[in-house]
XYZ file of C-alpha atoms in Angstrom:
669
model
C 0.212 -36.662 -35.147
C -0.317 -37.541 -38.806
C 0.280 -41.135 -39.776
C 1.283 -41.988 -36.227
C -2.350 -41.690 -35.189
C -3.423 -44.353 -37.652
C -0.765 -46.708 -36.280
C -2.019 -46.190 -32.771
C -5.491 -46.866 -34.116
C -4.285 -50.316 -35.254
C -3.485 -51.395 -31.693
C -6.911 -52.963 -30.950
C -6.270 -55.346 -33.876
C -2.747 -56.194 -32.730
C -2.428 -60.013 -32.565
C -0.344 -60.092 -29.385
C -2.636 -57.739 -27.505
C -5.652 -59.736 -28.674
C -4.064 -62.921 -27.354
C -3.258 -61.300 -23.987
C -6.832 -60.114 -23.564
C -8.531 -63.077 -25.242
C -10.086 -66.280 -23.952
C -6.921 -68.400 -24.163
C -4.673 -68.757 -21.113
C -0.999 -67.996 -21.612
C 1.485 -69.682 -19.287
C 4.061 -67.423 -17.662
C 6.748 -69.598 -19.317
C 5.332 -69.187 -22.836
C 7.706 -67.576 -25.445
C 4.727 -65.331 -26.230
C 5.839 -62.902 -23.494
C 9.184 -62.195 -25.202
C 7.278 -61.414 -28.377
C 4.684 -59.235 -26.634
C 7.317 -57.218 -24.782
C 9.501 -56.525 -27.827
C 8.062 -53.179 -28.854
C 9.676 -49.785 -28.942
C 8.305 -46.254 -28.917
C 9.102 -43.039 -27.051
C 7.007 -42.460 -23.968
C 4.031 -40.133 -24.477
C 4.975 -36.562 -23.592
C 1.587 -34.847 -23.410
C -1.971 -35.479 -22.317
C -3.040 -35.450 -25.991
C -0.687 -38.319 -26.833
C -1.720 -40.197 -23.699
C -5.370 -39.764 -24.600
C -4.737 -41.217 -28.085
C -3.008 -44.228 -26.559
C -5.795 -44.677 -24.013
C -8.500 -44.576 -26.660
C -6.615 -47.070 -28.838
C -6.129 -49.620 -26.074
C -9.315 -49.281 -24.000
C -11.091 -52.073 -25.887
C -8.155 -54.434 -25.260
C -8.166 -53.578 -21.551
C -11.908 -54.103 -21.229
C -11.647 -57.412 -23.036
C -9.094 -58.532 -20.437
C -11.431 -57.409 -17.632
C -14.037 -59.816 -19.043
C -11.718 -62.748 -19.812
C -9.172 -62.574 -16.996
C -11.324 -64.491 -14.470
C -11.064 -67.487 -16.839
C -7.530 -67.054 -18.200
C -5.589 -65.457 -15.324
C -3.459 -63.669 -17.951
C -3.108 -60.524 -15.835
C -1.528 -62.604 -13.074
C 0.704 -64.378 -15.595
C 1.922 -61.009 -16.974
C 2.655 -59.765 -13.458
C 4.565 -62.955 -12.621
C 6.642 -62.493 -15.785
C 7.449 -58.951 -14.661
C 8.239 -60.035 -11.087
C 10.599 -62.753 -12.250
C 12.448 -60.277 -14.454
C 12.854 -57.663 -11.708
C 14.879 -60.134 -9.636
C 17.643 -59.777 -12.230
C 17.122 -56.086 -12.924
C 19.859 -54.736 -10.682
C 22.415 -57.136 -12.179
C 21.173 -56.256 -15.671
C 21.762 -52.560 -14.949
C 25.288 -53.274 -13.732
C 25.973 -55.408 -16.829
C 24.362 -52.845 -19.163
C 21.887 -55.459 -20.411
C 19.803 -53.023 -22.476
C 17.453 -55.578 -23.998
C 16.476 -57.178 -20.689
C 15.766 -53.796 -19.064
C 13.901 -52.624 -22.161
C 11.555 -55.645 -22.125
C 11.037 -55.399 -18.351
C 10.070 -51.740 -18.778
C 7.603 -52.717 -21.492
C 6.009 -55.293 -19.167
C 5.541 -52.635 -16.491
C 4.200 -50.155 -19.048
C 1.487 -52.642 -20.088
C 0.682 -53.450 -16.441
C 0.304 -49.746 -15.662
C -2.043 -49.189 -18.632
C -4.155 -52.202 -17.626
C -4.290 -51.257 -13.953
C -5.525 -47.773 -14.752
C -8.539 -49.175 -16.606
C -9.184 -51.897 -14.000
C -9.141 -49.365 -11.136
C -11.438 -47.004 -13.022
C -14.004 -49.678 -13.840
C -14.248 -51.781 -10.691
C -14.111 -51.711 -6.916
C -10.909 -52.424 -5.001
C -12.350 -55.757 -3.876
C -12.938 -56.805 -7.493
C -9.446 -55.622 -8.443
C -7.950 -57.730 -5.666
C -9.795 -60.764 -7.020
C -8.349 -60.186 -10.501
C -4.886 -60.569 -8.986
C -5.825 -64.008 -7.670
C -7.382 -65.504 -10.810
C -5.489 -68.407 -12.365
C -6.016 -70.743 -15.321
C -9.081 -72.548 -13.997
C -12.812 -72.668 -14.478
C -14.482 -69.279 -14.957
C -14.258 -67.012 -11.919
C -12.349 -69.445 -9.727
C -9.356 -68.383 -7.752
C -6.918 -69.794 -5.266
C -7.313 -68.449 -1.727
C -3.949 -69.743 -0.584
C -1.945 -68.415 -3.546
C 0.654 -65.686 -3.042
C -0.686 -62.159 -2.758
C 0.331 -60.816 -6.180
C -0.958 -57.331 -5.412
C 1.238 -56.972 -2.346
C 4.097 -58.646 -4.200
C 3.833 -56.140 -7.047
C 3.691 -53.143 -4.699
C 6.764 -54.341 -2.786
C 8.556 -54.969 -6.068
C 7.806 -51.433 -7.264
C 9.133 -49.979 -4.011
C 12.299 -52.055 -4.350
C 12.693 -51.016 -7.974
C 12.379 -47.305 -7.096
C 14.772 -47.482 -4.152
C 17.355 -50.073 -5.215
C 17.874 -49.863 -8.969
C 20.693 -47.414 -9.819
C 19.546 -44.458 -11.916
C 21.301 -44.776 -15.284
C 20.341 -43.820 -18.817
C 19.110 -47.360 -19.435
C 17.062 -47.495 -16.189
C 15.555 -43.982 -16.318
C 12.360 -45.001 -18.132
C 11.619 -47.987 -15.928
C 12.199 -45.854 -12.815
C 9.640 -43.311 -14.070
C 7.227 -46.121 -14.931
C 7.567 -47.676 -11.450
C 6.698 -44.349 -9.793
C 3.772 -43.812 -12.184
C 2.434 -47.310 -11.505
C 2.442 -46.635 -7.757
C 0.468 -43.440 -8.387
C -1.995 -45.494 -10.458
C -2.342 -48.013 -7.602
C -3.521 -45.187 -5.358
C -5.719 -43.525 -7.987
C -8.940 -45.188 -6.795
C -9.396 -41.946 -4.799
C -10.094 -40.132 -8.076
C -13.262 -42.147 -8.592
C -14.813 -41.385 -5.185
C -16.420 -38.114 -4.162
C -15.596 -38.674 -0.515
C -12.068 -38.886 0.903
C -11.124 -42.562 1.267
C -10.225 -43.432 4.852
C -10.065 -47.186 4.493
C -8.839 -48.832 1.318
C -6.979 -51.963 0.252
C -4.084 -49.976 -1.207
C -3.728 -48.084 2.108
C -3.660 -51.383 3.962
C -0.827 -52.745 1.841
C 1.245 -49.574 2.065
C 0.846 -48.987 5.781
C 1.564 -52.442 7.123
C 2.904 -55.821 6.131
C 5.766 -56.313 3.705
C 5.694 -52.754 2.292
C 6.110 -50.984 5.641
C 9.891 -51.553 6.044
C 10.485 -49.643 2.768
C 8.786 -46.467 4.076
C 11.791 -44.315 4.972
C 13.869 -45.571 2.045
C 11.061 -44.780 -0.416
C 10.452 -41.275 0.968
C 14.181 -40.565 0.922
C 14.544 -41.773 -2.686
C 11.555 -39.740 -3.866
C 12.977 -36.641 -2.184
C 16.382 -37.188 -3.792
C 14.713 -37.706 -7.177
C 13.093 -34.285 -6.700
C 16.372 -32.729 -5.521
C 18.477 -34.056 -8.401
C 16.022 -33.131 -11.171
C 17.618 -35.720 -13.463
C 16.601 -35.102 -17.048
C 15.674 -38.061 -19.268
C 18.433 -39.410 -21.482
C 18.459 -38.066 -25.046
C 16.560 -40.196 -27.593
C 18.502 -43.361 -28.337
C 20.816 -43.024 -25.324
C 19.177 -45.949 -23.553
C 19.417 -48.345 -26.500
C 22.380 -50.067 -28.071
C 24.543 -48.034 -30.484
C 23.352 -48.037 -34.056
C 25.065 -50.302 -36.525
C 26.980 -48.868 -39.460
C 24.072 -49.516 -41.826
C 21.985 -47.104 -39.777
C 19.642 -49.777 -38.409
C 19.648 -49.975 -34.603
C 20.184 -53.463 -33.191
C 17.357 -52.887 -30.740
C 15.040 -51.787 -33.495
C 16.010 -54.800 -35.581
C 15.444 -57.171 -32.686
C 12.106 -55.619 -31.844
C 10.723 -55.798 -35.356
C 12.259 -59.218 -35.892
C 10.831 -60.831 -32.778
C 7.459 -59.252 -33.247
C 7.499 -60.276 -36.934
C 5.850 -57.020 -37.800
C 2.653 -57.834 -35.911
C 3.390 -55.498 -33.021
C 4.310 -52.487 -35.127
C 6.958 -50.083 -33.987
C 5.051 -46.826 -33.696
C 5.926 -43.405 -32.312
C 3.987 -40.905 -30.259
C 5.354 -37.616 -31.509
C 8.040 -38.525 -34.036
C 11.465 -37.067 -34.630
C 10.092 -33.863 -36.115
C 7.576 -33.181 -33.348
C 8.158 -30.467 -30.783
C 7.510 -31.167 -27.118
C 5.725 -28.438 -25.209
C 8.188 -26.507 -23.088
C 7.217 -26.747 -19.436
C 9.719 -26.212 -16.617
C 8.190 -28.731 -14.236
C 8.388 -31.446 -16.905
C 12.084 -31.021 -17.656
C 12.560 -34.012 -15.343
C 9.672 -36.511 -15.584
C 11.224 -38.612 -12.801
C 11.456 -35.636 -10.435
C 7.919 -34.554 -11.293
C 6.351 -37.987 -10.818
C 8.386 -38.671 -7.663
C 7.154 -35.443 -6.102
C 3.546 -36.231 -6.977
C 3.834 -39.731 -5.485
C 5.471 -38.283 -2.366
C 2.592 -35.813 -1.910
C -0.006 -38.552 -2.473
C 1.669 -40.783 0.140
C 2.076 -37.908 2.621
C -1.636 -37.121 2.410
C -2.996 -40.642 2.841
C -5.394 -40.710 5.758
C -4.244 -42.422 8.945
C -5.281 -46.012 9.496
C -7.659 -46.713 12.380
C -4.881 -48.304 14.417
C -1.776 -46.539 13.068
C -0.703 -43.123 11.776
C 0.393 -42.642 8.167
C 4.045 -43.872 8.157
C 4.954 -41.774 5.084
C 3.814 -38.602 6.834
C 5.795 -39.698 9.901
C 8.900 -40.059 7.736
C 8.372 -36.600 6.195
C 7.844 -35.058 9.635
C 10.971 -36.480 11.233
C 13.887 -36.694 8.758
C 17.051 -34.765 9.661
C 20.009 -33.089 8.018
C 22.993 -35.269 7.109
C 25.069 -32.766 9.138
C 23.060 -33.580 12.276
C 24.926 -36.244 14.226
C 22.498 -36.439 17.156
C 20.773 -39.827 17.502
C 17.131 -40.269 16.557
C 14.799 -40.817 19.531
C 13.628 -44.415 19.672
C 10.039 -43.162 19.586
C 10.458 -41.839 16.018
C 9.839 -44.551 13.389
C 10.874 -44.360 9.724
C 13.550 -41.721 10.389
C 16.333 -40.954 7.924
C 18.773 -38.210 6.983
C 19.039 -36.101 3.842
C 21.233 -33.257 2.642
C 19.325 -30.100 3.670
C 21.481 -27.784 1.572
C 20.597 -29.708 -1.608
C 16.929 -29.855 -0.584
C 16.863 -26.104 0.082
C 18.458 -25.343 -3.297
C 15.955 -27.543 -5.156
C 12.994 -25.979 -3.336
C 14.244 -22.490 -4.210
C 14.633 -23.387 -7.881
C 11.350 -25.252 -8.388
C 8.724 -22.916 -6.916
C 7.096 -22.298 -10.299
C 5.075 -25.504 -9.831
C 2.164 -26.058 -7.441
C 3.612 -29.340 -6.242
C 6.974 -27.839 -5.237
C 5.193 -25.084 -3.299
C 3.000 -27.697 -1.608
C 6.106 -29.694 -0.642
C 7.702 -26.546 0.814
C 4.534 -25.865 2.822
C 4.428 -29.477 4.042
C 8.050 -29.426 5.206
C 7.843 -25.998 6.872
C 4.605 -26.884 8.619
C 5.326 -30.472 9.654
C 9.112 -30.927 9.924
C 10.635 -28.755 12.668
C 14.164 -29.762 11.596
C 13.614 -28.339 8.103
C 11.897 -25.211 9.448
C 14.742 -24.476 11.891
C 17.344 -25.003 9.159
C 15.593 -22.731 6.661
C 15.062 -19.922 9.159
C 18.785 -20.027 9.979
C 19.841 -19.594 6.339
C 21.573 -16.323 5.464
C 20.247 -16.428 1.893
C 16.512 -16.530 2.607
C 15.899 -14.243 -0.364
C 16.473 -17.262 -2.647
C 13.400 -18.907 -1.111
C 11.250 -15.849 -0.406
C 11.576 -14.177 -3.826
C 9.994 -17.090 -5.782
C 7.130 -17.157 -3.253
C 6.602 -13.397 -3.674
C 6.615 -13.824 -7.435
C 3.798 -16.392 -7.146
C 1.729 -13.864 -5.172
C 2.651 -11.003 -7.505
C 1.272 -12.948 -10.477
C -1.854 -13.891 -8.535
C -4.115 -13.492 -11.574
C -2.113 -16.181 -13.425
C -2.103 -18.701 -10.562
C -4.835 -20.974 -9.269
C -6.243 -20.091 -5.862
C -4.686 -23.138 -4.131
C -1.182 -22.161 -5.267
C -1.713 -18.621 -3.984
C -2.971 -19.933 -0.624
C 0.042 -22.202 -0.221
C 2.448 -19.352 -1.002
C 0.666 -17.076 1.446
C 0.628 -19.646 4.246
C 4.360 -20.228 3.715
C 4.911 -16.497 4.307
C 2.686 -16.626 7.382
C 4.692 -19.538 8.822
C 7.976 -17.715 8.131
C 6.747 -14.474 9.727
C 5.985 -16.311 12.963
C 9.752 -16.104 13.571
C 11.105 -12.762 14.890
C 14.584 -13.526 13.534
C 13.141 -13.844 10.031
C 11.209 -10.575 10.438
C 14.405 -8.759 11.426
C 16.720 -10.307 8.848
C 14.536 -9.611 5.787
C 15.028 -5.863 6.312
C 18.799 -6.340 6.222
C 18.779 -8.031 2.790
C 19.052 -5.389 0.057
C 17.848 -6.339 -3.423
C 18.582 -4.584 -6.691
C 16.459 -4.335 -9.843
C 13.449 -6.577 -9.233
C 12.514 -7.019 -12.886
C 9.178 -8.813 -12.366
C 7.771 -5.985 -10.238
C 6.295 -3.732 -12.935
C 4.240 -1.114 -11.028
C 7.344 0.851 -10.232
C 11.066 0.610 -10.962
C 12.708 -0.726 -7.811
C 16.434 -0.169 -8.235
C 17.141 -0.902 -4.577
C 14.806 -2.183 -1.871
C 14.997 -4.436 1.177
C 13.460 -7.900 1.031
C 11.177 -6.864 3.909
C 9.829 -3.827 2.043
C 9.284 -5.903 -1.108
C 7.394 -8.510 0.917
C 5.129 -5.751 2.297
C 4.516 -4.390 -1.219
C 3.556 -7.785 -2.641
C 1.270 -8.714 0.266
C -0.511 -5.333 0.067
C -0.907 -5.772 -3.686
C -2.451 -9.210 -3.034
C -4.912 -7.657 -0.565
C -5.900 -4.991 -3.092
C -6.320 -7.581 -5.853
C -8.505 -9.637 -3.523
C -10.639 -6.596 -2.628
C -11.462 -5.897 -6.263
C -11.649 -9.478 -7.621
C -12.048 -12.561 -5.463
C -13.181 -10.951 -2.174
C -11.970 -13.929 -0.191
C -11.999 -13.255 3.554
C -9.594 -16.143 4.226
C -6.990 -14.630 1.893
C -7.443 -11.187 3.500
C -6.999 -12.633 6.970
C -3.761 -14.438 6.141
C -2.264 -11.446 4.313
C -2.998 -9.157 7.258
C -1.726 -11.769 9.731
C 1.640 -11.892 7.926
C 1.890 -8.084 7.949
C 0.910 -8.017 11.635
C 3.592 -10.562 12.543
C 6.202 -8.402 10.799
C 4.972 -5.002 11.992
C 6.961 -4.731 15.250
C 10.143 -5.487 13.281
C 9.597 -3.062 10.377
C 12.967 -1.427 9.681
C 13.954 1.329 7.218
C 10.795 0.870 5.140
C 11.205 1.898 1.530
C 9.252 5.103 0.834
C 7.080 3.259 -1.688
C 6.269 0.492 0.834
C 5.312 3.149 3.413
C 3.105 4.883 0.828
C 1.371 1.633 -0.092
C 0.547 0.882 3.564
C -1.230 4.243 3.861
C -2.757 3.886 0.360
C -4.291 0.558 1.405
C -5.766 2.243 4.457
C -7.121 4.966 2.172
C -8.753 2.356 -0.070
C -10.333 0.657 2.948
C -11.562 4.006 4.238
C -13.283 4.802 0.928
C -14.830 1.331 0.821
C -16.052 1.784 4.399
C -17.728 5.108 3.519
C -19.313 3.630 0.399
C -20.818 0.639 2.233
C -21.995 2.935 5.020
C -23.775 5.111 2.459
C -25.306 2.030 0.756
C -26.528 0.752 4.109
C -28.167 4.099 4.873
C -29.874 4.268 1.469
C -31.116 0.676 1.705
C -32.702 1.404 5.084
C -34.565 4.352 3.571
C -35.627 2.274 0.575
C -36.864 -0.568 2.781
C -39.651 1.660 4.081
C -41.257 1.702 0.621
C -40.553 -1.900 -0.558
C -40.921 -4.470 2.171
C -41.005 -7.466 -0.207
C -37.579 -6.886 -1.768
C -34.724 -8.680 0.098
C -31.973 -6.270 1.095
C -28.234 -6.898 0.829
C -26.561 -7.623 4.144
C -24.692 -4.323 4.410
C -24.277 -4.751 8.158
C -22.183 -7.862 7.596
C -20.133 -6.133 4.857
C -19.564 -3.176 7.149
C -18.481 -5.451 9.972
C -15.915 -7.219 7.743
C -14.472 -3.919 6.462
C -14.235 -2.521 9.985
C -12.363 -5.660 11.106
C -9.847 -5.144 8.288
C -9.520 -1.412 9.052
C -8.860 -2.138 12.713
C -6.225 -4.701 11.740
C -4.508 -2.113 9.514
C -4.583 0.443 12.348
C -3.068 -2.156 14.693
C -0.281 -2.862 12.165
C 0.528 0.861 11.838
C 0.336 1.276 15.621
C 2.608 -1.723 16.230
C 5.267 -0.226 13.957
C 5.002 3.209 15.611
C 5.246 1.876 19.171
C 8.078 -0.578 18.498
C 10.224 0.939 15.744
C 9.131 4.505 15.008
C 12.731 5.785 14.964
C 13.608 3.186 12.298
C 10.791 4.221 9.927
C 10.790 7.927 9.022
C 9.202 7.133 5.644
C 6.117 5.662 7.335
C 5.758 8.740 9.584
C 6.129 10.933 6.477
C 3.373 9.007 4.641
C 1.191 9.171 7.761
C 1.555 12.957 7.993
C 1.001 13.429 4.271
C -2.358 11.593 4.488
C -3.280 12.598 8.064
C -6.779 13.752 7.035
C -7.630 10.085 6.335
C -7.558 9.264 10.030
C -9.831 12.089 11.228
C -13.093 10.170 10.799
C -11.810 7.247 12.895
C -10.660 9.259 15.939
C -14.109 9.200 17.550
C -15.371 5.946 16.027
C -16.187 3.547 18.907
C -14.487 0.604 17.130
C -11.180 2.436 16.674
C -10.894 5.025 19.478
C -8.409 3.049 21.575
C -6.057 2.116 18.747
C -6.233 5.652 17.293
C -4.738 7.213 20.458
C -1.121 6.462 19.530
C -1.556 7.286 15.843
C -3.244 10.583 16.754
C -0.466 11.390 19.220
C 2.246 10.751 16.601
C 0.429 12.855 13.958
C -0.088 15.732 16.427
C 3.497 15.600 17.739
C 5.200 15.638 14.343
C 2.712 18.088 12.795
C 3.591 20.526 15.564
C 7.330 20.200 14.907
C 6.834 20.714 11.168
C 4.698 23.774 11.860
C 7.477 25.224 14.013
C 10.016 24.593 11.214
C 8.104 26.872 8.825
C 6.390 26.500 5.456
C 7.587 25.129 2.095
C 9.870 22.457 3.510
C 11.635 20.063 1.116
C 11.107 16.314 1.397
C 14.647 15.937 2.711
C 14.053 18.603 5.380
C 10.773 16.987 6.477
C 12.505 13.612 6.851
C 15.286 15.245 8.855
C 12.743 16.811 11.240
C 10.980 13.446 11.580
C 14.267 11.700 12.448
C 15.076 14.344 15.065
C 11.543 14.203 16.476
C 11.648 10.386 16.716
C 14.491 10.742 19.236
C 12.663 13.469 21.179
C 9.254 11.769 21.344
C 8.736 10.382 24.881
C 8.125 6.650 24.443
C 6.098 6.433 27.672
C 3.407 8.598 26.084
C 2.580 5.786 23.641
C 0.019 3.347 24.991
C 1.169 -0.278 25.025
C -0.980 -2.850 23.267
C -0.571 -6.648 23.258
C 2.008 -7.842 20.728
C 0.533 -8.758 17.359
C 1.272 -12.434 16.798
C -0.652 -14.785 14.557
C 0.156 -18.455 14.142
C -0.945 -20.626 11.269
C -3.260 -23.388 12.458
C -4.301 -26.094 10.043
C -8.042 -26.481 9.804
C -9.808 -29.522 11.203
C -9.853 -32.426 8.750
C -7.223 -30.851 6.449
C -7.411 -33.928 4.214
C -10.725 -32.604 2.849
C -8.682 -29.810 1.236
C -5.302 -31.403 0.591
C -6.314 -34.779 -0.881
C -8.450 -33.300 -3.712
C -5.733 -30.668 -4.262
C -2.950 -33.257 -4.586
C -4.988 -35.425 -6.933
C -5.867 -32.417 -9.073
C -2.099 -31.881 -9.468
C -1.651 -35.537 -10.448
C -4.554 -35.318 -12.888
C -3.154 -32.177 -14.524
C 0.366 -33.590 -14.817
C 1.155 -34.478 -18.417
C 3.747 -37.093 -17.496
C 2.809 -40.689 -18.096
C -0.827 -40.656 -16.937
C -4.186 -39.793 -18.447
C -7.678 -40.144 -17.000
C -10.953 -39.495 -18.753
C -12.369 -36.341 -17.120
C -15.868 -37.858 -17.230
C -14.739 -40.574 -14.818
C -13.371 -38.207 -12.158
C -15.515 -37.920 -9.026
C -13.168 -36.334 -6.459
C -13.245 -32.779 -7.822
C -15.122 -30.848 -10.479
C -13.221 -30.416 -13.712
C -13.994 -26.715 -14.122
C -12.464 -25.780 -10.757
C -8.883 -24.652 -10.316
């Protein structure tokens, strides 16, 4: 940062900031506010820059915490901001750059102050700070207007009503960020907050009528992915002498005391990050996820979640039932396109999960799309690069697949979509493969990765459940996909034999060393046998429902038929092995009759002919394999820390000291 760092370091000595945070009250009508708000610098673009700003201004903020009960300067600043926002829409229409610029600066200061206040005090104390006026120390007016509620309502109005232009982009981002800060008290509590003052304001009273409009605006901000205006686009054109009018005004009004400083000057290079190409879209999505995951009030459900659960397509002309509050309509085609394009980020994947799981209108629309590959391929790529993703992102991607595979139409259609040259799949060159076969390959690869690395039973279960849901609809499996199904079974078989041998040896060893605790091989064996049975059920489901469509699977089965010998008489697998054994015996016999040294093509031809001749009534019927995703009890215990970890890790506009965070451990992913 060079010399810029030293300028930031001068902020604690800045005369205007010292007056704001000092012992002297400043009336909301004082010309001081015009001077204070006449500063100009680009918004911080990284957590490093935000940390520098935080460290430079923390002493000022803490000084205000101490003096505000006497001066009421926080309330005066907020009233100045509120009075300005009443003219903001007109200012945008009239292109009043200076007015919007100063209003943005007021909100920027408020946001910085609020973040420190929320970190250092309880919500009850914070609420009191909004009521302090210029009186004796610590006194406040109980009948004064509720500035906290007023500010929240104003922010919601600003987000939803102010047109998005180059000159209003920054203040729109700041309004969204300030709302996130309002709700950030959760970060400083280990337990999930179920009752809080911020919840109360957002779920009832004057803020409630803005619910659907706010959710709709935040969704459209995500959909549009509006990039910030280029540097200088939101200020007045430069004069011929090269000095910008805005710059001149700023330095003139501030008389050099509030120095114009930059965070990352003209020559600096912003870190390239796809999710940050639109700060407004990124922050809007984070706020939307925070609001959607607020816990229900004791007497009312979360209205923001209700809005997310019930919105409809703009093409849907049917009336909303009167029982559905906060309903609205949005363009599903635009939403679908944005979701397909943004799946590189955790938050976009979490939004996709939320909509598929909670909004039946969105789920029905997506499952009816004829271009599902645009959505499924990014999800598969997340799973394929599992070692580069955090576990939560992988889980969300996997659960999305599980939800999709609950639909038989989806399971059929993915085998009809033919893909060419999947460049990110590096194990083998796939010049042509169906979406269904690729999905099988990626899920099996995820299972194998999990077996050797994380050994997470939950991940195993969901992977196998997705394969099981698809199994009856397997069609024209790619030869490599068929091979990988049998290879996975081979891997499980070897693991089963190894654990069985370890269990036997440990039992022998236990006779000579009674004091040494033994590993629980019985439990390991039980888990492996559950997975093996599931794999046998998946293979069996395909054979009984679509054998004639999958000659490559029968070929792979015959090629590795010795693998299944040990399970024919095993009590846990005898029943499910009947059909597999019958198919192996039937086709082995036909190949034997055809003679030795058959080519691959000839073997496949015999399999196709045999599939027609095999009497279907000889295959034992088993219950259909169908698994449905069910959210765990108290899902907020997972989702609220996850959402706030995404907010914390976002480099747009917000920074928190990791030592202050209580909700999650900083070394977890």
